[in-house]
Amino acid sequence: NAGVMQNPRHLVRRRGQEARLRCSPVKGHSHVYWYRQLPEEGLKFMVYLQKENIIDESGMPKERFSAEFPKEGPSILRIQQVVRGDSAAYFCASSPTGWDEQYFGPGTRLTVT
Amino acid sequence: EDQVTQSPEALRLQEGESSSLNCSYTVSGLRGLFWYRQDPGKGPEFLFTLYSAGEEKEKERLKATLTKKESFLHITAPKPEDSATYLCAVLGGGATNKLIFGTGTLLAVQP
């Protein structure tokens, strides 16, 4: 009974490269969320998706960041032309409905050199 | 603006020394308050959901309570394995289902 899966667990990118983070929700969950955690800061909401739809992207920077949750396959958080300030832990969460508890994955730790 | 404040930032206890963590919140139309535990290098682990003032939930040495302005996580006779960061989050009103998190309380339980 797998929980939320994220890969890769660690990702190193040079400035200007692209980062792709993947998230497979708990089986049967159709609501997916992405959060970012910076050192000494709390978890910050980025985007909320349902299958093939972005519901709320109010926490996501308007440039360089995009997210998708296709009909088939994992959810993807894509960061283009990464900068050092993008270095953080990125967590994906899923829930069966929009108002239940969200279950988190182990996170992807992105380091930009 | 929805906001969550947790206190204290850090707490050091001796094994068996009970205490409480506080989570105060301001939110328009609370739909749920959630407690998570996070160990270093891992994702948050769900503990409790509270929906309305007066509600209480228990699990082993942990008990969560909720009022209209704050929630408490009571830890009874803690053990070293309870050491972790405890996060509080709220789900407010509106169409979005994003959680607003506090910055957490880092708990260290010494044997």
PDB file of C-alpha atoms in Angstrom:
ATOM      1  CA  ASN A   1       0.000   0.000   0.000  1.00  0.00           C
ATOM      2  CA  ALA A   2       2.335   2.690  -1.274  1.00  0.00           C
ATOM      3  CA  GLY A   3       2.138   6.235  -0.049  1.00  0.00           C
ATOM      4  CA  VAL A   4       3.073   9.323  -2.024  1.00  0.00           C
ATOM      5  CA  MET A   5       6.198   8.696  -4.064  1.00  0.00           C
ATOM      6  CA  GLN A   6       8.576  11.375  -5.249  1.00  0.00           C
ATOM      7  CA  ASN A   7      11.639  11.186  -7.420  1.00  0.00           C
ATOM      8  CA  PRO A   8      14.365  11.962  -7.531  1.00  0.00           C
ATOM      9  CA  ARG A   9      15.032  12.320  -3.807  1.00  0.00           C
ATOM     10  CA  HIS A  10      18.029  14.534  -4.453  1.00  0.00           C
ATOM     11  CA  LEU A  11      18.671  16.650  -7.526  1.00  0.00           C
ATOM     12  CA  VAL A  12      21.667  18.833  -8.296  1.00  0.00           C
ATOM     13  CA  ARG A  13      21.438  21.344 -11.127  1.00  0.00           C
ATOM     14  CA  ARG A  14      23.701  24.106 -12.359  1.00  0.00           C
ATOM     15  CA  ARG A  15      22.302  27.604 -12.717  1.00  0.00           C
ATOM     16  CA  GLY A  16      20.342  27.891 -15.938  1.00  0.00           C
ATOM     17  CA  GLN A  17      19.452  24.197 -16.229  1.00  0.00           C
ATOM     18  CA  GLU A  18      15.972  22.721 -15.934  1.00  0.00           C
ATOM     19  CA  ALA A  19      14.699  20.699 -12.978  1.00  0.00           C
ATOM     20  CA  ARG A  20      11.872  18.161 -13.259  1.00  0.00           C
ATOM     21  CA  LEU A  21      10.351  16.800 -10.087  1.00  0.00           C
ATOM     22  CA  ARG A  22       7.931  13.879 -10.185  1.00  0.00           C
ATOM     23  CA  CYS A  23       5.169  12.875  -7.824  1.00  0.00           C
ATOM     24  CA  SER A  24       2.937   9.788  -7.811  1.00  0.00           C
ATOM     25  CA  PRO A  25       0.009  10.271  -5.414  1.00  0.00           C
ATOM     26  CA  VAL A  26      -1.516   7.650  -3.182  1.00  0.00           C
ATOM     27  CA  LYS A  27      -3.505   5.238  -5.347  1.00  0.00           C
ATOM     28  CA  GLY A  28      -7.040   6.561  -5.689  1.00  0.00           C
ATOM     29  CA  HIS A  29      -6.192  10.138  -4.732  1.00  0.00           C
ATOM     30  CA  SER A  30      -7.074  12.667  -7.404  1.00  0.00           C
ATOM     31  CA  HIS A  31      -5.977  15.846  -5.577  1.00  0.00           C
ATOM     32  CA  VAL A  32      -2.279  16.770  -5.693  1.00  0.00           C
ATOM     33  CA  TYR A  33      -0.464  19.655  -4.033  1.00  0.00           C
ATOM     34  CA  TRP A  34       3.096  20.950  -4.222  1.00  0.00           C
ATOM     35  CA  TYR A  35       4.812  22.763  -1.340  1.00  0.00           C
ATOM     36  CA  ARG A  36       8.266  24.249  -0.945  1.00  0.00           C
ATOM     37  CA  GLN A  37      10.278  24.306   2.275  1.00  0.00           C
ATOM     38  CA  LEU A  38      13.217  26.639   2.645  1.00  0.00           C
ATOM     39  CA  PRO A  39      15.676  26.354   5.550  1.00  0.00           C
ATOM     40  CA  GLU A  40      14.312  28.058   8.682  1.00  0.00           C
ATOM     41  CA  GLU A  41      10.951  28.618   6.978  1.00  0.00           C
ATOM     42  CA  GLY A  42       7.692  26.749   7.032  1.00  0.00           C
ATOM     43  CA  LEU A  43       6.101  24.817   4.235  1.00  0.00           C
ATOM     44  CA  LYS A  44       4.699  27.162   1.593  1.00  0.00           C
ATOM     45  CA  PHE A  45       1.919  26.210  -0.796  1.00  0.00           C
ATOM     46  CA  MET A  46       2.771  26.385  -4.480  1.00  0.00           C
ATOM     47  CA  VAL A  47       0.061  24.744  -6.571  1.00  0.00           C
ATOM     48  CA  TYR A  48      -3.016  22.535  -6.341  1.00  0.00           C
ATOM     49  CA  LEU A  49      -3.988  20.230  -9.192  1.00  0.00           C
ATOM     50  CA  GLN A  50      -6.586  17.670 -10.084  1.00  0.00           C
ATOM     51  CA  LYS A  51      -6.323  15.358 -13.060  1.00  0.00           C
ATOM     52  CA  GLU A  52      -5.574  17.492 -16.131  1.00  0.00           C
ATOM     53  CA  ASN A  53      -6.512  20.712 -14.299  1.00  0.00           C
ATOM     54  CA  ILE A  54      -4.679  23.376 -12.332  1.00  0.00           C
ATOM     55  CA  ILE A  55      -7.055  24.492  -9.597  1.00  0.00           C
ATOM     56  CA  ASP A  56      -4.917  27.022  -7.728  1.00  0.00           C
ATOM     57  CA  GLU A  57      -1.427  28.178  -8.660  1.00  0.00           C
ATOM     58  CA  SER A  58      -1.410  31.286  -6.490  1.00  0.00           C
ATOM     59  CA  GLY A  59       1.734  30.211  -4.604  1.00  0.00           C
ATOM     60  CA  MET A  60       3.819  29.491  -7.653  1.00  0.00           C
ATOM     61  CA  PRO A  61       6.181  32.094  -9.168  1.00  0.00           C
ATOM     62  CA  LYS A  62       4.739  33.249 -12.461  1.00  0.00           C
ATOM     63  CA  GLU A  63       7.961  32.783 -14.379  1.00  0.00           C
ATOM     64  CA  ARG A  64      10.070  29.641 -14.805  1.00  0.00           C
ATOM     65  CA  PHE A  65       7.742  27.397 -12.754  1.00  0.00           C
ATOM     66  CA  SER A  66       5.020  25.155 -14.152  1.00  0.00           C
ATOM     67  CA  ALA A  67       3.098  22.124 -12.966  1.00  0.00           C
ATOM     68  CA  GLU A  68       0.933  19.459 -14.529  1.00  0.00           C
ATOM     69  CA  PHE A  69      -1.014  16.388 -13.507  1.00  0.00           C
ATOM     70  CA  PRO A  70      -1.839  14.478 -16.687  1.00  0.00           C
ATOM     71  CA  LYS A  71      -4.561  11.908 -17.137  1.00  0.00           C
ATOM     72  CA  GLU A  72      -1.928   9.182 -17.070  1.00  0.00           C
ATOM     73  CA  GLY A  73       1.315   9.297 -15.160  1.00  0.00           C
ATOM     74  CA  PRO A  74       2.767  11.313 -12.308  1.00  0.00           C
ATOM     75  CA  SER A  75       2.419  14.972 -11.511  1.00  0.00           C
ATOM     76  CA  ILE A  76       5.392  17.026 -12.666  1.00  0.00           C
ATOM     77  CA  LEU A  77       6.785  20.240 -11.198  1.00  0.00           C
ATOM     78  CA  ARG A  78       9.086  21.873 -13.711  1.00  0.00           C
ATOM     79  CA  ILE A  79      11.532  24.665 -12.967  1.00  0.00           C
ATOM     80  CA  GLN A  80      13.235  26.240 -15.949  1.00  0.00           C
ATOM     81  CA  GLN A  81      16.530  28.143 -15.811  1.00  0.00           C
ATOM     82  CA  VAL A  82      17.092  27.403 -12.140  1.00  0.00           C
ATOM     83  CA  VAL A  83      18.755  29.958  -9.877  1.00  0.00           C
ATOM     84  CA  ARG A  84      20.419  29.488  -6.494  1.00  0.00           C
ATOM     85  CA  GLY A  85      17.311  30.771  -4.728  1.00  0.00           C
ATOM     86  CA  ASP A  86      15.393  27.741  -6.024  1.00  0.00           C
ATOM     87  CA  SER A  87      17.440  25.476  -3.758  1.00  0.00           C
ATOM     88  CA  ALA A  88      14.924  23.979  -1.331  1.00  0.00           C
ATOM     89  CA  ALA A  89      13.010  20.858  -0.427  1.00  0.00           C
ATOM     90  CA  TYR A  90       9.938  20.351  -2.609  1.00  0.00           C
ATOM     91  CA  PHE A  91       7.144  18.223  -1.210  1.00  0.00           C
ATOM     92  CA  CYS A  92       4.187  16.718  -2.957  1.00  0.00           C
ATOM     93  CA  ALA A  93       1.017  15.783  -1.103  1.00  0.00           C
ATOM     94  CA  SER A  94      -2.204  14.079  -2.118  1.00  0.00           C
ATOM     95  CA  SER A  95      -5.687  13.690  -0.688  1.00  0.00           C
ATOM     96  CA  PRO A  96      -8.787  11.690  -1.653  1.00  0.00           C
ATOM     97  CA  THR A  97     -10.999  14.779  -1.520  1.00  0.00           C
ATOM     98  CA  GLY A  98     -10.241  18.473  -1.285  1.00  0.00           C
ATOM     99  CA  TRP A  99     -10.970  18.820   2.399  1.00  0.00           C
ATOM    100  CA  ASP A 100      -9.356  15.736   3.915  1.00  0.00           C
ATOM    101  CA  GLU A 101      -5.913  15.457   5.387  1.00  0.00           C
ATOM    102  CA  GLN A 102      -3.086  15.616   2.879  1.00  0.00           C
ATOM    103  CA  TYR A 103      -0.465  12.887   2.812  1.00  0.00           C
ATOM    104  CA  PHE A 104       3.052  13.962   2.018  1.00  0.00           C
ATOM    105  CA  GLY A 105       5.826  12.326   0.081  1.00  0.00           C
ATOM    106  CA  PRO A 106       9.474  12.200   1.209  1.00  0.00           C
ATOM    107  CA  GLY A 107      10.375  15.280  -0.827  1.00  0.00           C
ATOM    108  CA  THR A 108      12.926  16.196  -3.475  1.00  0.00           C
ATOM    109  CA  ARG A 109      15.889  18.190  -2.278  1.00  0.00           C
ATOM    110  CA  LEU A 110      17.013  20.485  -5.066  1.00  0.00           C
ATOM    111  CA  THR A 111      20.470  22.021  -4.912  1.00  0.00           C
ATOM    112  CA  VAL A 112      21.446  24.631  -7.487  1.00  0.00           C
ATOM    113  CA  THR A 113      25.179  25.154  -7.879  1.00  0.00           C
TER     114      THR A 113
ATOM    115  CA  GLU B   1      -4.913  36.970   5.525  1.00  0.00           C
ATOM    116  CA  ASP B   2      -4.853  33.449   6.957  1.00  0.00           C
ATOM    117  CA  GLN B   3      -2.050  32.987   9.440  1.00  0.00           C
ATOM    118  CA  VAL B   4      -0.690  30.282  11.755  1.00  0.00           C
ATOM    119  CA  THR B   5       1.721  30.900  14.640  1.00  0.00           C
ATOM    120  CA  GLN B   6       3.317  28.119  16.638  1.00  0.00           C
ATOM    121  CA  SER B   7       5.026  28.373  20.010  1.00  0.00           C
ATOM    122  CA  PRO B   8       7.486  27.732  21.392  1.00  0.00           C
ATOM    123  CA  GLU B   9       9.919  27.537  18.472  1.00  0.00           C
ATOM    124  CA  ALA B  10      11.914  24.910  20.334  1.00  0.00           C
ATOM    125  CA  LEU B  11      11.269  22.830  23.427  1.00  0.00           C
ATOM    126  CA  ARG B  12      13.611  20.566  25.337  1.00  0.00           C
ATOM    127  CA  LEU B  13      12.061  18.028  27.727  1.00  0.00           C
ATOM    128  CA  GLN B  14      13.312  15.266  29.929  1.00  0.00           C
ATOM    129  CA  GLU B  15      11.880  11.849  29.254  1.00  0.00           C
ATOM    130  CA  GLY B  16       8.559  11.595  31.087  1.00  0.00           C
ATOM    131  CA  GLU B  17       8.136  15.378  31.431  1.00  0.00           C
ATOM    132  CA  SER B  18       4.731  16.262  29.969  1.00  0.00           C
ATOM    133  CA  SER B  19       4.129  19.533  28.123  1.00  0.00           C
ATOM    134  CA  SER B  20       2.018  21.267  25.458  1.00  0.00           C
ATOM    135  CA  LEU B  21       2.680  22.872  22.106  1.00  0.00           C
ATOM    136  CA  ASN B  22       0.550  25.797  20.959  1.00  0.00           C
ATOM    137  CA  CYS B  23      -0.844  26.673  17.539  1.00  0.00           C
ATOM    138  CA  SER B  24      -2.779  29.925  17.237  1.00  0.00           C
ATOM    139  CA  TYR B  25      -4.521  30.789  14.002  1.00  0.00           C
ATOM    140  CA  THR B  26      -6.504  33.437  12.189  1.00  0.00           C
ATOM    141  CA  VAL B  27      -8.461  32.135   9.264  1.00  0.00           C
ATOM    142  CA  SER B  28     -11.698  32.966   7.536  1.00  0.00           C
ATOM    143  CA  GLY B  29     -13.934  29.945   7.679  1.00  0.00           C
ATOM    144  CA  LEU B  30     -11.860  27.174   9.239  1.00  0.00           C
ATOM    145  CA  ARG B  31     -12.519  23.880   7.477  1.00  0.00           C
ATOM    146  CA  GLY B  32      -9.925  21.895   9.382  1.00  0.00           C
ATOM    147  CA  LEU B  33      -6.797  22.089  11.516  1.00  0.00           C
ATOM    148  CA  PHE B  34      -4.084  19.498  11.000  1.00  0.00           C
ATOM    149  CA  TRP B  35      -1.103  18.349  13.045  1.00  0.00           C
ATOM    150  CA  TYR B  36       1.913  16.763  11.413  1.00  0.00           C
ATOM    151  CA  ARG B  37       5.208  15.397  12.652  1.00  0.00           C
ATOM    152  CA  GLN B  38       8.354  15.903  10.581  1.00  0.00           C
ATOM    153  CA  ASP B  39      11.635  14.107  11.147  1.00  0.00           C
ATOM    154  CA  PRO B  40      14.880  15.525   9.669  1.00  0.00           C
ATOM    155  CA  GLY B  41      15.171  14.865   5.955  1.00  0.00           C
ATOM    156  CA  LYS B  42      11.660  13.415   5.674  1.00  0.00           C
ATOM    157  CA  GLY B  43       8.219  14.555   4.638  1.00  0.00           C
ATOM    158  CA  PRO B  44       5.526  15.564   7.147  1.00  0.00           C
ATOM    159  CA  GLU B  45       3.677  12.622   8.673  1.00  0.00           C
ATOM    160  CA  PHE B  46      -0.021  13.143   9.342  1.00  0.00           C
ATOM    161  CA  LEU B  47      -1.121  12.938  12.983  1.00  0.00           C
ATOM    162  CA  PHE B  48      -4.562  14.499  13.534  1.00  0.00           C
ATOM    163  CA  THR B  49      -7.408  16.443  11.958  1.00  0.00           C
ATOM    164  CA  LEU B  50      -9.678  18.663  14.071  1.00  0.00           C
ATOM    165  CA  TYR B  51     -12.765  20.240  12.543  1.00  0.00           C
ATOM    166  CA  SER B  52     -14.595  22.171  15.241  1.00  0.00           C
ATOM    167  CA  ALA B  53     -14.026  23.880  18.591  1.00  0.00           C
ATOM    168  CA  GLY B  54     -14.170  21.470  21.495  1.00  0.00           C
ATOM    169  CA  GLU B  55     -12.993  18.515  19.458  1.00  0.00           C
ATOM    170  CA  GLU B  56     -10.196  16.314  20.810  1.00  0.00           C
ATOM    171  CA  LYS B  57      -8.165  13.503  19.239  1.00  0.00           C
ATOM    172  CA  GLU B  58      -5.696  11.105  20.899  1.00  0.00           C
ATOM    173  CA  LYS B  59      -2.980   8.810  19.679  1.00  0.00           C
ATOM    174  CA  GLU B  60      -0.594   7.097  22.070  1.00  0.00           C
ATOM    175  CA  ARG B  61       1.132   9.870  24.064  1.00  0.00           C
ATOM    176  CA  LEU B  62      -0.313  12.696  21.952  1.00  0.00           C
ATOM    177  CA  LYS B  63      -3.600  14.540  22.378  1.00  0.00           C
ATOM    178  CA  ALA B  64      -4.774  17.410  20.191  1.00  0.00           C
ATOM    179  CA  THR B  65      -7.442  19.911  21.193  1.00  0.00           C
ATOM    180  CA  LEU B  66      -9.106  22.799  19.374  1.00  0.00           C
ATOM    181  CA  THR B  67     -10.700  26.098  20.388  1.00  0.00           C
ATOM    182  CA  LYS B  68     -11.940  28.931  18.178  1.00  0.00           C
ATOM    183  CA  LYS B  69      -8.528  30.608  18.206  1.00  0.00           C
ATOM    184  CA  GLU B  70      -5.925  27.956  18.931  1.00  0.00           C
ATOM    185  CA  SER B  71      -5.014  24.313  19.134  1.00  0.00           C
ATOM    186  CA  PHE B  72      -2.826  22.485  21.598  1.00  0.00           C
ATOM    187  CA  LEU B  73      -0.796  19.339  21.152  1.00  0.00           C
ATOM    188  CA  HIS B  74      -0.353  17.760  24.568  1.00  0.00           C
ATOM    189  CA  ILE B  75       2.490  15.302  24.986  1.00  0.00           C
ATOM    190  CA  THR B  76       2.188  13.011  27.998  1.00  0.00           C
ATOM    191  CA  ALA B  77       5.279  11.267  29.402  1.00  0.00           C
ATOM    192  CA  PRO B  78       7.295  11.763  26.204  1.00  0.00           C
ATOM    193  CA  LYS B  79      10.017   9.396  25.064  1.00  0.00           C
ATOM    194  CA  PRO B  80      13.171  10.202  23.064  1.00  0.00           C
ATOM    195  CA  GLU B  81      11.514   8.818  19.928  1.00  0.00           C
ATOM    196  CA  ASP B  82       8.960  11.644  20.156  1.00  0.00           C
ATOM    197  CA  SER B  83      11.732  14.083  19.233  1.00  0.00           C
ATOM    198  CA  ALA B  84      10.776  15.779  15.955  1.00  0.00           C
ATOM    199  CA  THR B  85       9.389  19.001  14.550  1.00  0.00           C
ATOM    200  CA  TYR B  86       5.633  19.285  15.034  1.00  0.00           C
ATOM    201  CA  LEU B  87       3.774  21.268  12.404  1.00  0.00           C
ATOM    202  CA  CYS B  88       0.324  22.800  12.566  1.00  0.00           C
ATOM    203  CA  ALA B  89      -1.649  23.721   9.447  1.00  0.00           C
ATOM    204  CA  VAL B  90      -5.086  25.139   8.690  1.00  0.00           C
ATOM    205  CA  LEU B  91      -7.449  24.710   5.782  1.00  0.00           C
ATOM    206  CA  GLY B  92      -9.439  27.892   5.327  1.00  0.00           C
ATOM    207  CA  GLY B  93     -12.574  28.770   3.448  1.00  0.00           C
ATOM    208  CA  GLY B  94     -12.830  29.403  -0.239  1.00  0.00           C
ATOM    209  CA  ALA B  95     -12.378  27.233  -3.292  1.00  0.00           C
ATOM    210  CA  THR B  96      -8.704  26.479  -2.784  1.00  0.00           C
ATOM    211  CA  ASN B  97      -7.619  23.557  -0.636  1.00  0.00           C
ATOM    212  CA  LYS B  98      -4.157  24.805   0.226  1.00  0.00           C
ATOM    213  CA  LEU B  99      -2.823  24.288   3.729  1.00  0.00           C
ATOM    214  CA  ILE B 100      -1.334  27.244   5.610  1.00  0.00           C
ATOM    215  CA  PHE B 101       1.486  26.000   7.818  1.00  0.00           C
ATOM    216  CA  GLY B 102       3.112  27.366  10.919  1.00  0.00           C
ATOM    217  CA  THR B 103       6.893  27.235  11.211  1.00  0.00           C
ATOM    218  CA  GLY B 104       6.766  24.380  13.686  1.00  0.00           C
ATOM    219  CA  THR B 105       7.985  23.483  17.152  1.00  0.00           C
ATOM    220  CA  LEU B 106      11.235  21.550  17.375  1.00  0.00           C
ATOM    221  CA  LEU B 107      10.871  19.086  20.241  1.00  0.00           C
ATOM    222  CA  ALA B 108      13.869  17.360  21.799  1.00  0.00           C
ATOM    223  CA  VAL B 109      13.256  14.699  24.461  1.00  0.00           C
ATOM    224  CA  GLN B 110      16.309  13.725  26.421  1.00  0.00           C
ATOM    225  CA  PRO B 111      16.635  10.313  28.117  1.00  0.00           C
TER     226      PRO B 111
END
